[in-house]
XYZ file of C-alpha atoms in Angstrom:
354
model
C -4.371 9.014 42.806
C -2.136 8.752 40.987
C -1.430 5.484 38.299
C 2.137 3.579 37.909
C 2.806 1.057 36.008
C 4.336 -1.822 37.585
C 6.154 -5.443 35.545
C 3.828 -7.894 35.584
C 6.147 -10.315 38.275
C 6.128 -7.561 40.408
C 2.114 -7.055 40.001
C 1.003 -10.600 41.546
C 2.570 -10.016 44.957
C 0.432 -6.384 45.196
C -3.343 -5.010 44.361
C -3.141 -3.528 40.495
C -5.222 -2.896 37.643
C -4.547 -5.155 34.917
C -4.907 -5.029 31.492
C -5.575 -6.270 28.317
C -4.280 -9.163 30.580
C -5.557 -12.501 32.335
C -3.209 -14.784 34.552
C -3.370 -13.047 37.518
C -5.710 -11.877 40.772
C -6.917 -8.016 39.999
C -8.358 -5.595 41.916
C -9.658 -4.556 38.191
C -9.658 -6.343 35.018
C -9.889 -4.561 31.794
C -9.618 -6.482 28.517
C -11.194 -8.114 25.721
C -9.402 -11.282 26.504
C -11.546 -14.282 26.187
C -13.173 -14.918 29.222
C -11.769 -11.612 31.578
C -12.979 -10.331 34.889
C -13.766 -7.517 32.873
C -17.048 -5.708 34.765
C -19.846 -5.646 32.439
C -20.295 -1.493 32.084
C -17.175 -1.656 30.753
C -16.291 -4.120 28.074
C -16.308 -2.964 24.918
C -14.063 -4.339 21.176
C -10.505 -3.140 22.688
C -8.851 -3.311 26.023
C -8.186 -0.257 25.272
C -11.812 0.992 25.163
C -12.868 0.001 28.969
C -9.921 2.355 29.743
C -10.581 4.779 28.100
C -14.697 3.840 30.281
C -13.956 2.819 32.931
C -12.082 7.317 33.192
C -15.470 8.274 32.416
C -16.591 6.457 35.323
C -14.071 7.329 37.856
C -16.347 5.763 41.167
C -15.891 2.066 39.942
C -14.395 -0.188 42.233
C -10.439 -1.580 42.007
C -9.820 1.872 39.971
C -8.513 3.162 42.903
C -5.317 0.937 42.852
C -2.723 2.640 41.809
C -0.592 -0.096 40.405
C -1.409 -0.335 36.856
C -0.016 -4.094 35.139
C 0.217 -6.307 31.961
C 1.938 -9.570 30.690
C 2.815 -8.291 27.334
C 3.522 -5.592 25.295
C 0.671 -4.071 22.138
C -0.263 -1.547 20.964
C -4.112 -1.918 22.600
C -2.227 -3.072 26.152
C -0.203 -0.161 25.636
C -2.856 3.040 24.671
C -4.860 1.351 27.553
C -1.743 1.563 30.232
C -0.966 4.257 29.057
C -4.541 6.062 29.231
C -5.289 4.763 32.718
C -1.432 6.964 34.136
C -2.390 10.151 31.634
C -5.884 10.157 32.256
C -6.424 14.145 30.951
C -5.307 13.845 27.325
C -6.143 10.560 27.418
C -10.202 11.564 27.566
C -9.278 14.956 25.629
C -7.681 12.178 22.765
C -9.933 9.758 23.612
C -11.852 9.306 19.942
C -7.872 9.496 18.652
C -6.967 6.885 20.739
C -9.770 4.350 20.533
C -8.799 4.767 17.001
C -5.432 4.281 17.237
C -6.752 0.582 19.944
C -8.683 -0.562 16.392
C -6.133 -0.196 14.081
C -3.238 -1.728 16.249
C -5.773 -5.063 17.280
C -8.215 -5.552 14.430
C -5.884 -3.867 11.478
C -9.392 -2.243 10.042
C -10.365 1.485 10.257
C -12.575 3.625 8.211
C -10.695 5.992 6.360
C -13.131 8.375 5.860
C -12.678 9.649 9.507
C -11.245 12.775 9.888
C -8.588 11.167 12.393
C -7.805 8.027 10.822
C -5.005 9.409 9.173
C -3.464 10.304 12.625
C -4.158 7.099 13.958
C -1.828 6.247 11.616
C 0.740 8.136 12.429
C 0.441 6.989 15.849
C 0.216 3.064 14.706
C 2.765 3.236 12.118
C 5.488 5.404 14.766
C 4.401 2.706 17.949
C 5.769 -0.377 15.455
C 8.778 1.498 14.212
C 10.109 2.600 17.543
C 10.078 -0.821 19.248
C 11.572 -2.811 16.189
C 13.497 -0.460 15.919
C 14.721 -0.240 20.167
C 13.338 -3.551 20.728
C 12.105 -6.470 18.794
C 9.181 -7.086 16.846
C 5.532 -8.365 18.341
C 6.337 -12.668 18.834
C 10.153 -11.952 17.570
C 11.781 -11.694 21.148
C 15.393 -13.352 20.461
C 15.887 -16.574 22.297
C 15.866 -15.054 25.767
C 15.897 -16.732 29.470
C 12.320 -14.360 29.809
C 9.236 -14.514 28.773
C 7.101 -11.784 27.068
C 5.651 -10.467 30.516
C 9.357 -9.702 31.619
C 11.345 -8.689 28.933
C 7.378 -6.238 27.660
C 8.545 -4.424 31.021
C 11.195 -2.277 29.257
C 8.827 -1.234 26.268
C 6.474 0.186 28.630
C 8.980 1.379 30.049
C 10.134 3.934 27.701
C 7.582 3.948 26.177
C 4.935 4.877 28.217
C 7.228 8.645 29.115
C 7.180 9.186 25.034
C 4.196 8.706 23.583
C 2.307 11.448 25.174
C 4.760 14.184 22.770
C 3.806 12.018 19.810
C 0.260 12.135 20.472
C 0.049 15.667 20.873
C 2.071 16.204 17.682
C 3.126 13.046 16.025
C 5.112 15.337 12.679
C 7.205 15.880 15.717
C 8.279 12.517 15.115
C 8.342 12.093 11.101
C 11.216 10.046 10.583
C 10.161 7.764 12.242
C 6.153 6.879 11.756
C 6.569 8.285 7.694
C 8.406 4.789 5.799
C 5.503 2.538 7.179
C 2.877 5.145 6.653
C 3.920 5.177 3.760
C 3.118 2.316 2.412
C -0.116 1.906 3.632
C -1.228 4.629 2.649
C 0.014 3.635 -1.466
C -1.751 0.052 -0.488
C -4.555 1.724 0.657
C -4.940 3.373 -2.221
C -5.082 -0.321 -3.961
C -7.237 -0.983 -1.692
C -9.030 2.173 -3.453
C -8.787 1.585 -6.284
C -11.187 -0.189 -9.513
C -8.491 -3.003 -9.633
C -10.166 -4.055 -6.081
C -12.790 -5.422 -5.787
C -14.854 -6.802 -3.032
C -17.249 -9.836 -2.586
C -19.309 -9.826 1.017
C -21.045 -12.843 2.601
C -22.396 -11.091 5.588
C -24.385 -14.423 6.312
C -21.089 -15.983 7.553
C -19.189 -12.931 8.917
C -16.816 -13.429 5.355
C -15.136 -10.704 3.327
C -13.452 -11.874 -0.181
C -10.850 -9.541 -1.241
C -9.617 -9.556 -4.893
C -6.988 -7.720 -5.193
C -3.509 -7.865 -7.056
C -0.913 -8.012 -4.914
C -0.839 -8.730 -1.148
C -0.724 -5.452 1.449
C 0.440 -4.106 4.812
C -3.068 -5.719 7.104
C -3.770 -1.929 7.677
C -4.908 -1.696 3.947
C -6.363 -4.792 3.538
C -8.046 -4.998 6.152
C -9.603 -1.492 5.992
C -13.359 -2.235 4.819
C -13.188 -5.687 6.959
C -15.305 -4.113 9.517
C -18.060 -6.481 10.495
C -17.096 -8.848 9.509
C -14.402 -11.742 10.421
C -13.014 -14.625 8.068
C -10.960 -12.554 5.108
C -9.983 -14.875 1.836
C -7.664 -12.756 0.092
C -7.456 -13.522 -3.344
C -4.335 -12.112 -5.432
C -3.526 -11.861 -8.980
C -0.651 -15.458 -10.120
C -3.838 -17.434 -8.667
C -2.319 -16.586 -4.300
C -4.596 -17.252 -1.730
C -4.966 -16.912 1.982
C -8.142 -17.500 4.676
C -8.296 -15.721 7.828
C -9.653 -16.056 11.058
C -9.327 -12.169 12.396
C -8.503 -11.473 15.298
C -11.894 -10.114 16.670
C -13.396 -13.909 16.942
C -9.791 -14.852 19.728
C -11.640 -11.561 22.450
C -14.781 -10.959 23.462
C -15.698 -8.256 20.524
C -18.807 -6.616 22.729
C -20.355 -4.790 19.537
C -21.755 -7.105 17.454
C -22.645 -11.063 17.745
C -20.091 -13.708 15.558
C -20.331 -17.042 14.799
C -17.816 -19.597 16.492
C -14.430 -20.001 13.726
C -14.771 -23.995 12.891
C -11.505 -26.151 12.548
C -9.947 -25.544 9.132
C -8.958 -28.803 8.660
C -12.192 -30.204 6.869
C -11.331 -27.335 4.132
C -7.472 -28.037 3.975
C -8.323 -31.022 3.158
C -10.702 -29.789 0.179
C -8.069 -27.328 -1.114
C -5.442 -30.419 -0.849
C -7.557 -33.080 -2.559
C -7.904 -30.458 -5.292
C -4.289 -29.157 -5.461
C -1.965 -30.676 -7.842
C 0.447 -33.005 -6.235
C 2.735 -32.427 -3.838
C 1.182 -29.333 -3.385
C -0.912 -28.756 0.199
C -2.729 -26.824 2.025
C -1.950 -26.547 6.060
C -3.436 -24.177 8.754
C -3.817 -23.149 12.044
C -5.490 -24.166 14.912
C -8.578 -21.867 16.211
C -7.231 -21.068 19.634
C -4.290 -18.541 17.808
C -4.548 -15.087 17.399
C -5.164 -15.227 13.925
C -5.104 -18.469 12.385
C -4.004 -18.829 8.537
C -5.068 -21.492 5.738
C -2.072 -21.290 2.954
C -1.380 -23.449 1.008
C 2.987 -24.606 1.656
C 5.513 -26.719 3.032
C 7.292 -24.426 4.721
C 5.587 -24.149 8.067
C 5.815 -20.137 9.308
C 7.168 -18.689 12.852
C 4.569 -16.291 14.750
C 6.164 -13.435 13.750
C 5.777 -14.214 10.444
C 2.120 -14.922 10.604
C 1.156 -11.978 13.013
C 3.494 -9.346 9.896
C 2.480 -7.808 6.981
C 0.821 -10.528 3.707
C 3.322 -8.660 1.446
C 6.837 -9.699 4.443
C 5.407 -13.993 4.115
C 5.810 -15.907 1.180
C 2.942 -16.763 -0.477
C 2.540 -19.847 -3.051
C 1.118 -20.522 -6.100
C -1.892 -22.633 -6.391
C -3.189 -24.436 -9.316
C -6.742 -23.511 -7.953
C -9.121 -20.678 -9.794
C -9.528 -17.778 -8.087
C -13.935 -18.405 -8.760
C -13.165 -22.157 -7.231
C -11.302 -21.228 -4.350
C -14.222 -18.574 -3.621
C -16.782 -21.110 -3.860
C -15.233 -23.597 -2.121
C -14.526 -21.351 1.026
C -18.289 -20.150 0.688
C -19.603 -23.751 0.594
C -17.021 -25.344 3.125
C -18.358 -21.647 5.909
C -22.205 -22.295 4.768
C -21.836 -25.968 5.409
C -20.630 -25.584 8.982
C -22.424 -22.327 9.969
C -26.104 -24.157 9.424
C -28.161 -24.499 12.669
C -25.862 -21.688 14.414
C -27.031 -18.650 15.317
C -24.178 -15.753 16.045
C -23.972 -14.264 19.186
C -22.082 -12.796 21.881
C -19.184 -14.880 24.175
C -17.973 -18.163 23.088
C -16.232 -19.685 25.297
C -13.348 -22.289 23.915
C -15.305 -25.199 24.324
C -19.033 -24.415 22.849
C -16.143 -23.150 20.118
C -14.956 -26.435 19.122
C -18.277 -27.910 20.283
C -20.105 -25.927 17.493
C -17.282 -27.000 14.462
C -17.546 -31.027 15.771
C -19.016 -32.776 12.385
C -19.372 -35.782 14.013
């Protein structure tokens, strides 16, 4: 049996294994999306992790189906699809592939892990080639095609190319080195005395005080186990973000639900010197931001690294900012216990304080 990739549009007409996606009846779903029909024994924090679990359980119902598909292209989903098509090297490199998927989706990684540096090289290569040959995530040009249709071209290029880079990332150093060097420098800043972290584990909140906006792969490195990040930069510049860990069904630990940020935005706006105002994304966005600013960011800008988008100066001091954010979540989470597998309806109900 050999698996092969089929575009999502074709998957509707045949029995298919669906990776990192929902939206059609499939012989087997291997996805961490909220409410996805992934078999209980195969659930994992990443979709690629579920695929790698399945490869260790070859008698899983549906795994015998040859067609594999996904409705979008990202690092986690790609690693999952590639692993199904290349089971022997995937099993051999399982630990590294798990780190690649984790870094790609959650932007968090323990940099003391001996495989972390190789994972960063691979992720930087995937990002660089995606931008060079196609378009960055959420940055598709105006096309008369859906992401599901357009992403098939990315899979067609990356699937045969990835194995060689996985075995020896040095073969494509020119592609990954610029982003890799930028992230490694940022990691040094995160690990320096210029940065300090304040943890509020009962709230799932991590406050990062660091001199300037940094790439996510560095900024979110120490955020494992936390789902909300308040980034405080020099010059009274701030962003609050719900991590992707609460958009999906996280398997490894319970989480608190996302709370709507309108109340916090209103409170912070009341503390600002007019006409500045705080704006926020809805809780169903993959990574909702709360930020100061009149300009509306595109999804591509919100997904991009913090050092690649404008962050305005607030009139609120860092100590007051942290105090207000902590007070908001302490009040909002009073009486709510962390657990797994929140539905969106349950999240919205938990955040309804009326």
